[in-house]
Amino acid sequence: MVRKKFDWSKFEINHFHFFINQKINQYGGTIAHVDYGEDNYYEEDKYYETIIEQLEVIKEKIKKYNAIFIDEGQDYDKRWFDIIEKYFLANNGEFVIFADEKQNIYNRVELDEDKRIKTNIRGRWNELNKTFRIGIEFSRLAGEFQKEFLKDRYNLDDIKVPDEEEINMFDQIDKNLSDNLNQDSIFNYLNIIDYKDIFKDIEEYVRKKNIEYGEICILGENIDNLRALEKEVRDSYNIESEITFETEEEYKSIKCSVDEIIQYDTLNCVFKNNNYYSKLLKSRLDEVRRNKKYSFKVVSENLKISTIHSFKGWEIDTLVLILDENTDENVNEELIYTAITRCKKNLIIYGLRNSKYYKFFSENFKQVNDLQFSMYPVLPEFEFSMSKNNELIW
């Protein structure tokens, strides 16, 4: 938290790719229009080469910065640090990187022999072990999660929270730090994950706690299920949502347009054999998802529904994390850890009894519920007997 007033016109706040394209455009270069994906390293390398070429052309025009601060440094490819420092940092300027290697969900960074992120800054990392954000309960959970799942890959943090005197020093610090003893951590375990039934349970919790939907985010990794949930919430509960993916209607429209392209293509069979259809569909969906993520508003009156990946960097009062059948196989521990640290007040996790996380959550959460939804309607009980003619008498 900043304790002094500054002229904010002197600050620029941006994410890496937008910043680079903005500067290339500002100084007369050609913006690199390359699709780079989180798991598409070939295209990312191509993007890197393209922007280096453009920055070399305009480097004499670029106005340098006296100080550059990079947050979420664990999300950076080391080459990004090199680009920022080489082309944008003034001589003798200050270059500061903040990072938590345990939130390395994109696997872009390398670790050194001390299990710290490799950057272009020499020397030992300074450690910031006191959190002014997540409070006692979630600090404890984060620390225990590190010990259980991350100890072999990373150095463990000695997480501390400020005392009351330190909190009072920051007059604008989040109020929940002063009453963090009221934080809820609830683990509901099930045999079958059903998103619609889960939302019924969420709605009941929200009603009891008098929580606004704008203070809630539901996180999961299965976009098909999240998309169906958004439609159910909108149609059945008349609740609008901020989402980081396409709606059910948008998905059907995009799929229909791709089907038409393939249908009228004379090389249909060849394209299908080369995965042309799936690549085209993925490209169209990725474009929509990027736009949805950029327009996603954490501060709004709407419910938030997002993938865990897309919610990284934000935080919310009440966070609902759904760990379904594919979580153990497809979601790494860093992603679960990151999700836990995004919550400020109420953390609710729905998971499976046979998940590898079951034991940890059931032993470390304040409240643990065996939440089994009935799959079949409960029929009323009747008394009956048999007559002499073997007829049922009700």
Short mmCIF file of C-alpha atoms in Angstrom, two decimals:
data_model
loop_
_atom_site.label_atom_id
_atom_site.label_comp_id
_atom_site.label_asym_id
_atom_site.label_seq_id
_atom_site.Cartn_x
_atom_site.Cartn_y
_atom_site.Cartn_z
CA MET A 1 0.00 0.00 0.00
CA VAL A 2 1.28 3.48 -0.91
CA ARG A 3 1.27 5.86 2.07
CA LYS A 4 2.02 9.03 0.11
CA LYS A 5 0.21 10.85 -2.65
CA PHE A 6 1.87 10.68 -6.05
CA ASP A 7 1.27 12.23 -9.44
CA TRP A 8 -0.10 9.10 -11.13
CA SER A 9 0.55 10.60 -14.57
CA LYS A 10 4.21 9.76 -13.88
CA PHE A 11 3.36 6.05 -13.62
CA GLU A 12 2.65 3.52 -16.35
CA ILE A 13 1.03 0.23 -15.34
CA ASN A 14 0.75 -2.47 -17.98
CA HIS A 15 1.24 -6.15 -18.70
CA PHE A 16 4.27 -7.18 -20.73
CA HIS A 17 2.81 -7.90 -24.18
CA PHE A 18 0.54 -4.85 -24.29
CA PHE A 19 3.40 -2.64 -23.09
CA ILE A 20 5.77 -3.92 -25.79
CA ASN A 21 3.24 -3.54 -28.61
CA GLN A 22 2.27 -0.08 -27.34
CA LYS A 23 5.89 1.11 -27.39
CA ILE A 24 6.63 -0.38 -30.79
CA ASN A 25 3.56 1.38 -32.19
CA GLN A 26 4.39 4.65 -30.37
CA TYR A 27 7.87 4.85 -31.90
CA GLY A 28 6.92 3.85 -35.43
CA GLY A 29 7.68 0.15 -35.49
CA THR A 30 5.53 -2.66 -36.82
CA ILE A 31 3.52 -4.47 -34.17
CA ALA A 32 4.13 -8.19 -34.01
CA HIS A 33 0.87 -9.99 -34.76
CA VAL A 34 1.84 -13.48 -33.70
CA ASP A 35 -0.38 -15.92 -31.86
CA TYR A 36 1.56 -17.08 -28.84
CA GLY A 37 -0.05 -19.58 -26.51
CA GLU A 38 0.69 -20.51 -22.93
CA ASP A 39 1.87 -23.92 -24.10
CA ASN A 40 2.95 -23.04 -27.66
CA TYR A 41 6.68 -22.46 -27.33
CA TYR A 42 7.41 -22.37 -31.07
CA GLU A 43 5.09 -19.41 -31.61
CA GLU A 44 6.38 -17.73 -28.46
CA ASP A 45 9.95 -17.99 -29.77
CA LYS A 46 8.78 -16.51 -33.07
CA TYR A 47 7.09 -13.63 -31.23
CA TYR A 48 10.27 -13.00 -29.24
CA GLU A 49 12.40 -12.82 -32.40
CA THR A 50 9.92 -10.49 -34.09
CA ILE A 51 9.78 -7.92 -31.30
CA ILE A 52 13.57 -7.91 -30.94
CA GLU A 53 13.84 -6.99 -34.63
CA GLN A 54 11.38 -4.13 -34.19
CA LEU A 55 12.97 -2.82 -30.99
CA GLU A 56 16.38 -2.77 -32.65
CA VAL A 57 14.96 -0.52 -35.38
CA ILE A 58 13.47 2.02 -32.92
CA LYS A 59 15.82 1.71 -29.93
CA GLU A 60 17.36 5.18 -30.37
CA LYS A 61 13.92 6.80 -30.12
CA ILE A 62 12.75 5.01 -26.97
CA LYS A 63 12.45 7.11 -23.82
CA LYS A 64 13.99 5.19 -20.91
CA TYR A 65 12.56 4.78 -17.41
CA ASN A 66 14.39 5.62 -14.19
CA ALA A 67 12.61 2.84 -12.31
CA ILE A 68 10.89 -0.34 -13.48
CA PHE A 69 9.01 -2.66 -11.12
CA ILE A 70 7.89 -6.10 -12.28
CA ASP A 71 5.25 -7.96 -10.29
CA GLU A 72 4.40 -11.65 -10.72
CA GLY A 73 7.91 -12.24 -12.04
CA GLN A 74 7.39 -16.01 -11.89
CA ASP A 75 5.13 -15.64 -14.95
CA TYR A 76 7.96 -14.15 -17.02
CA ASP A 77 10.19 -15.87 -19.51
CA LYS A 78 13.75 -14.74 -18.64
CA ARG A 79 14.00 -13.16 -22.10
CA TRP A 80 11.24 -10.75 -21.11
CA PHE A 81 13.40 -9.43 -18.26
CA ASP A 82 16.25 -9.00 -20.74
CA ILE A 83 14.07 -7.05 -23.18
CA ILE A 84 12.72 -4.71 -20.50
CA GLU A 85 16.14 -3.97 -19.05
CA LYS A 86 17.97 -3.59 -22.37
CA TYR A 87 15.49 -1.37 -24.21
CA PHE A 88 13.59 0.51 -21.49
CA LEU A 89 15.74 0.97 -18.36
CA ALA A 90 17.81 4.16 -18.06
CA ASN A 91 21.49 3.96 -17.13
CA ASN A 92 21.77 3.53 -13.35
CA GLY A 93 18.01 3.03 -13.22
CA GLU A 94 16.31 0.89 -10.59
CA PHE A 95 15.09 -2.53 -11.74
CA VAL A 96 13.01 -4.48 -9.18
CA ILE A 97 11.36 -7.89 -9.62
CA PHE A 98 8.76 -9.36 -7.25
CA ALA A 99 8.10 -13.09 -7.62
CA ASP A 100 6.88 -16.21 -5.89
CA GLU A 101 8.28 -19.33 -7.55
CA LYS A 102 5.56 -21.45 -5.91
CA GLN A 103 3.01 -19.68 -8.15
CA ASN A 104 4.88 -20.74 -11.29
CA ILE A 105 1.78 -22.03 -13.09
CA TYR A 106 3.02 -21.39 -16.65
CA ASN A 107 6.39 -23.14 -16.24
CA ARG A 108 8.17 -20.31 -18.06
CA VAL A 109 10.89 -19.72 -15.49
CA GLU A 110 13.96 -21.74 -14.57
CA LEU A 111 15.12 -22.18 -11.00
CA ASP A 112 18.71 -21.83 -9.84
CA GLU A 113 20.59 -24.15 -7.46
CA ASP A 114 18.92 -22.36 -4.52
CA LYS A 115 15.45 -23.11 -5.98
CA ARG A 116 14.96 -19.42 -6.78
CA ILE A 117 13.83 -17.92 -10.08
CA LYS A 118 16.59 -17.14 -12.56
CA THR A 119 16.55 -13.50 -13.61
CA ASN A 120 19.06 -11.06 -15.05
CA ILE A 121 19.64 -9.48 -11.62
CA ARG A 122 22.71 -10.64 -9.77
CA GLY A 123 22.83 -11.42 -6.08
CA ARG A 124 20.58 -12.90 -3.46
CA TRP A 125 16.82 -12.42 -3.39
CA ASN A 126 15.34 -10.33 -0.58
CA GLU A 127 12.59 -12.27 1.17
CA LEU A 128 9.24 -10.64 1.99
CA ASN A 129 7.69 -13.05 4.49
CA LYS A 130 5.05 -10.80 6.00
CA THR A 131 1.73 -10.74 4.16
CA PHE A 132 -0.58 -7.71 4.39
CA ARG A 133 -3.22 -9.38 2.27
CA ILE A 134 -4.53 -12.83 3.17
CA GLY A 135 -4.69 -12.94 6.98
CA ILE A 136 -3.99 -15.60 9.61
CA GLU A 137 -6.16 -18.52 8.46
CA PHE A 138 -5.14 -18.50 4.81
CA SER A 139 -1.50 -17.78 5.65
CA ARG A 140 -1.56 -20.94 7.77
CA LEU A 141 -3.23 -22.92 4.98
CA ALA A 142 -0.73 -21.66 2.39
CA GLY A 143 2.18 -22.60 4.64
CA GLU A 144 0.81 -26.09 5.34
CA PHE A 145 0.11 -26.63 1.64
CA GLN A 146 3.73 -25.76 0.84
CA LYS A 147 4.97 -28.32 3.37
CA GLU A 148 2.69 -31.04 2.04
CA PHE A 149 2.99 -30.60 -1.73
CA LEU A 150 5.77 -28.15 -2.67
CA LYS A 151 8.65 -28.86 -0.28
CA ASP A 152 10.66 -30.97 -2.76
CA ARG A 153 10.59 -28.32 -5.50
CA TYR A 154 10.85 -25.00 -3.65
CA ASN A 155 12.14 -23.36 -0.52
CA LEU A 156 9.37 -23.06 2.05
CA ASP A 157 8.19 -19.63 3.22
CA ASP A 158 7.97 -18.61 6.85
CA ILE A 159 4.72 -16.70 6.33
CA LYS A 160 3.87 -14.09 8.96
CA VAL A 161 0.94 -11.70 9.31
CA PRO A 162 1.19 -8.17 10.78
CA ASP A 163 0.12 -7.46 14.32
CA GLU A 164 -2.55 -4.87 15.16
CA GLU A 165 -0.01 -2.06 15.57
CA GLU A 166 1.43 -2.69 12.11
CA ILE A 167 -2.03 -2.85 10.57
CA ASN A 168 -2.92 0.54 12.08
CA MET A 169 0.16 2.06 10.40
CA PHE A 170 -1.53 1.50 7.04
CA ASP A 171 -4.73 3.48 7.16
CA GLN A 172 -5.90 2.16 3.79
CA ILE A 173 -5.04 -1.49 4.27
CA ASP A 174 -7.79 -4.03 3.65
CA LYS A 175 -10.19 -4.22 6.59
CA ASN A 176 -10.19 -8.02 6.61
CA LEU A 177 -6.68 -8.08 8.09
CA SER A 178 -8.00 -6.57 11.30
CA ASP A 179 -10.71 -9.20 11.70
CA ASN A 180 -9.04 -12.14 9.98
CA LEU A 181 -10.02 -14.52 12.78
CA ASN A 182 -13.46 -14.60 11.14
CA GLN A 183 -12.16 -16.15 7.93
CA ASP A 184 -14.00 -19.30 6.83
CA SER A 185 -12.26 -22.32 5.33
CA ILE A 186 -14.75 -24.99 4.28
CA PHE A 187 -14.02 -28.26 2.50
CA ASN A 188 -17.01 -30.10 1.04
CA TYR A 189 -16.21 -33.54 -0.31
CA LEU A 190 -18.40 -35.56 -2.65
CA ASN A 191 -18.46 -38.77 -4.65
CA ILE A 192 -19.60 -37.01 -7.82
CA ILE A 193 -19.01 -33.39 -8.86
CA ASP A 194 -22.16 -31.73 -10.18
CA TYR A 195 -21.74 -28.00 -10.80
CA LYS A 196 -25.47 -27.25 -10.65
CA ASP A 197 -25.88 -28.95 -7.27
CA ILE A 198 -22.77 -27.19 -6.04
CA PHE A 199 -24.27 -23.81 -6.93
CA LYS A 200 -27.40 -24.64 -4.91
CA ASP A 201 -25.13 -25.20 -1.93
CA ILE A 202 -23.26 -21.95 -2.64
CA GLU A 203 -26.53 -20.05 -2.82
CA GLU A 204 -27.56 -21.37 0.61
CA TYR A 205 -24.20 -20.35 2.10
CA VAL A 206 -24.45 -16.88 0.53
CA ARG A 207 -27.93 -16.39 1.95
CA LYS A 208 -26.90 -17.40 5.46
CA LYS A 209 -23.79 -15.20 5.45
CA ASN A 210 -25.51 -12.27 3.69
CA ILE A 211 -22.81 -12.12 1.00
CA GLU A 212 -23.25 -10.18 -2.24
CA TYR A 213 -22.68 -12.12 -5.48
CA GLY A 214 -20.24 -9.43 -6.60
CA GLU A 215 -17.92 -10.58 -3.79
CA ILE A 216 -17.79 -14.19 -5.03
CA CYS A 217 -15.69 -15.96 -7.65
CA ILE A 218 -16.16 -19.60 -8.68
CA LEU A 219 -12.99 -21.21 -10.03
CA GLY A 220 -12.64 -24.48 -11.93
CA GLU A 221 -10.60 -25.91 -14.78
CA ASN A 222 -13.25 -27.61 -16.92
CA ILE A 223 -14.50 -24.87 -19.25
CA ASP A 224 -17.36 -27.02 -20.55
CA ASN A 225 -18.74 -27.33 -17.02
CA LEU A 226 -18.08 -23.67 -16.18
CA ARG A 227 -19.87 -22.61 -19.36
CA ALA A 228 -22.90 -24.75 -18.47
CA LEU A 229 -22.84 -23.34 -14.93
CA GLU A 230 -22.87 -19.74 -16.20
CA LYS A 231 -25.93 -20.52 -18.33
CA GLU A 232 -27.70 -22.27 -15.44
CA VAL A 233 -27.02 -19.34 -13.10
CA ARG A 234 -28.24 -16.87 -15.71
CA ASP A 235 -31.37 -18.78 -16.75
CA SER A 236 -32.50 -20.31 -13.45
CA TYR A 237 -31.37 -17.67 -10.94
CA ASN A 238 -31.35 -14.52 -13.10
CA ILE A 239 -27.78 -13.81 -11.95
CA GLU A 240 -25.34 -12.13 -14.33
CA SER A 241 -21.69 -13.19 -14.30
CA GLU A 242 -18.29 -11.85 -15.28
CA ILE A 243 -16.60 -14.71 -17.14
CA THR A 244 -13.21 -15.40 -18.74
CA PHE A 245 -14.58 -17.71 -21.44
CA GLU A 246 -17.37 -17.82 -24.01
CA THR A 247 -21.04 -18.29 -23.11
CA GLU A 248 -22.88 -21.45 -24.16
CA GLU A 249 -24.59 -19.48 -26.94
CA GLU A 250 -21.28 -18.04 -28.16
CA TYR A 251 -19.69 -21.49 -28.16
CA LYS A 252 -22.49 -22.93 -30.31
CA SER A 253 -22.28 -19.98 -32.70
CA ILE A 254 -18.49 -20.29 -33.07
CA LYS A 255 -18.71 -24.06 -33.54
CA CYS A 256 -21.45 -23.62 -36.15
CA SER A 257 -19.36 -21.10 -38.13
CA VAL A 258 -16.34 -23.43 -38.09
CA ASP A 259 -18.55 -26.35 -39.17
CA GLU A 260 -19.72 -24.30 -42.16
CA ILE A 261 -16.15 -23.45 -43.17
CA ILE A 262 -15.18 -27.11 -43.10
CA GLN A 263 -18.39 -28.25 -44.79
CA TYR A 264 -17.81 -26.14 -47.90
CA ASP A 265 -14.08 -26.78 -48.12
CA THR A 266 -13.14 -29.09 -50.98
CA LEU A 267 -10.17 -30.38 -48.98
CA ASN A 268 -12.35 -31.35 -46.05
CA CYS A 269 -10.88 -34.82 -45.54
CA VAL A 270 -7.29 -33.62 -45.78
CA PHE A 271 -7.90 -30.78 -43.34
CA LYS A 272 -9.57 -33.08 -40.83
CA ASN A 273 -6.67 -35.49 -40.99
CA ASN A 274 -4.32 -32.59 -40.24
CA ASN A 275 -6.40 -31.47 -37.24
CA TYR A 276 -7.38 -28.34 -39.16
CA TYR A 277 -10.87 -28.37 -37.64
CA SER A 278 -9.72 -28.55 -34.02
CA LYS A 279 -7.01 -25.93 -34.60
CA LEU A 280 -9.47 -23.53 -36.23
CA LEU A 281 -12.03 -24.01 -33.45
CA LYS A 282 -9.37 -23.53 -30.78
CA SER A 283 -8.10 -20.37 -32.49
CA ARG A 284 -11.60 -18.84 -32.58
CA LEU A 285 -12.28 -19.76 -28.95
CA ASP A 286 -8.88 -18.48 -27.77
CA GLU A 287 -9.60 -15.10 -29.37
CA VAL A 288 -12.91 -14.81 -27.53
CA ARG A 289 -11.34 -15.93 -24.24
CA ARG A 290 -8.54 -13.37 -24.50
CA ASN A 291 -11.11 -10.61 -25.01
CA LYS A 292 -13.26 -11.89 -22.14
CA LYS A 293 -10.27 -11.97 -19.83
CA TYR A 294 -9.25 -8.39 -20.72
CA SER A 295 -12.79 -7.12 -20.07
CA PHE A 296 -13.21 -9.17 -16.87
CA LYS A 297 -14.06 -6.87 -13.94
CA VAL A 298 -13.22 -8.08 -10.45
CA VAL A 299 -14.85 -4.98 -8.96
CA SER A 300 -18.44 -5.26 -10.15
CA GLU A 301 -21.83 -6.35 -8.83
CA ASN A 302 -21.79 -9.52 -10.94
CA LEU A 303 -20.82 -13.02 -9.87
CA LYS A 304 -17.39 -14.05 -11.17
CA ILE A 305 -16.76 -17.41 -12.87
CA SER A 306 -13.28 -18.19 -14.17
CA THR A 307 -10.68 -20.83 -14.79
CA ILE A 308 -7.94 -20.94 -12.15
CA HIS A 309 -5.34 -19.91 -14.74
CA SER A 310 -7.28 -16.84 -15.83
CA PHE A 311 -7.98 -15.58 -12.30
CA LYS A 312 -4.30 -15.44 -11.40
CA GLY A 313 -3.22 -11.98 -10.24
CA TRP A 314 -6.64 -11.02 -8.91
CA GLU A 315 -8.18 -11.60 -5.48
CA ILE A 316 -11.69 -11.85 -4.08
CA ASP A 317 -13.48 -11.89 -0.70
CA THR A 318 -15.23 -15.25 -1.19
CA LEU A 319 -13.56 -17.81 -3.40
CA VAL A 320 -15.15 -21.12 -4.43
CA LEU A 321 -12.73 -23.68 -5.87
CA ILE A 322 -14.14 -26.75 -7.64
CA LEU A 323 -11.71 -29.65 -8.00
CA ASP A 324 -13.41 -32.16 -10.29
CA GLU A 325 -12.52 -35.60 -11.64
CA ASN A 326 -9.69 -34.34 -13.85
CA THR A 327 -7.97 -32.12 -11.28
CA ASP A 328 -5.40 -34.61 -10.00
CA GLU A 329 -4.22 -35.36 -13.53
CA ASN A 330 -4.48 -31.95 -15.23
CA VAL A 331 -3.96 -29.34 -12.50
CA ASN A 332 -0.60 -28.99 -10.77
CA GLU A 333 -0.05 -28.17 -7.11
CA GLU A 334 1.22 -24.68 -7.94
CA LEU A 335 -2.17 -23.85 -9.43
CA ILE A 336 -4.06 -25.02 -6.33
CA TYR A 337 -1.65 -23.07 -4.10
CA THR A 338 -2.14 -19.95 -6.22
CA ALA A 339 -5.93 -20.27 -5.94
CA ILE A 340 -5.75 -20.53 -2.13
CA THR A 341 -3.73 -17.30 -1.95
CA ARG A 342 -6.31 -15.40 -4.05
CA CYS A 343 -8.92 -15.50 -1.26
CA LYS A 344 -9.37 -12.81 1.41
CA LYS A 345 -12.28 -13.89 3.62
CA ASN A 346 -14.15 -17.11 2.78
CA LEU A 347 -12.54 -20.09 1.05
CA ILE A 348 -14.84 -22.92 0.00
CA ILE A 349 -13.48 -25.98 -1.80
CA TYR A 350 -15.52 -28.75 -3.39
CA GLY A 351 -13.52 -31.91 -4.05
CA LEU A 352 -13.72 -35.65 -4.42
CA ARG A 353 -13.29 -38.18 -1.64
CA ASN A 354 -10.72 -40.11 -3.71
CA SER A 355 -8.66 -37.03 -4.65
CA LYS A 356 -5.02 -36.76 -3.59
CA TYR A 357 -5.96 -33.47 -1.88
CA TYR A 358 -8.73 -35.01 0.25
CA LYS A 359 -6.55 -35.87 3.26
CA PHE A 360 -4.89 -32.44 3.36
CA PHE A 361 -8.10 -30.42 3.08
CA SER A 362 -10.02 -32.60 5.53
CA GLU A 363 -7.26 -32.21 8.15
CA ASN A 364 -6.49 -28.51 7.68
CA PHE A 365 -9.80 -26.75 7.02
CA LYS A 366 -11.93 -25.33 9.82
CA GLN A 367 -15.08 -27.01 8.56
CA VAL A 368 -15.33 -30.31 6.66
CA ASN A 369 -18.63 -31.57 5.23
CA ASP A 370 -19.57 -34.89 3.65
CA LEU A 371 -21.80 -33.25 1.08
CA GLN A 372 -23.58 -35.96 -0.88
CA PHE A 373 -26.27 -34.70 -3.23
CA SER A 374 -29.09 -37.10 -3.97
CA MET A 375 -29.04 -38.25 -7.60
CA TYR A 376 -32.60 -39.58 -7.46
CA PRO A 377 -35.83 -38.13 -6.02
CA VAL A 378 -36.68 -39.36 -2.55
CA LEU A 379 -39.93 -41.32 -2.66
CA PRO A 380 -42.38 -41.25 0.26
CA GLU A 381 -42.55 -44.33 2.44
CA PHE A 382 -45.68 -46.49 2.28
CA GLU A 383 -46.89 -49.35 4.45
CA PHE A 384 -48.25 -52.36 2.62
CA SER A 385 -49.19 -56.00 3.20
CA MET A 386 -50.12 -59.00 1.08
CA SER A 387 -53.68 -60.32 0.80
CA LYS A 388 -54.52 -64.00 0.64
CA ASN A 389 -54.68 -63.67 -3.14
CA ASN A 390 -51.15 -62.22 -3.17
CA GLU A 391 -52.43 -58.73 -3.92
CA LEU A 392 -50.69 -55.67 -2.54
CA ILE A 393 -52.72 -53.76 0.06
CA TRP A 394 -51.48 -50.13 0.63
#
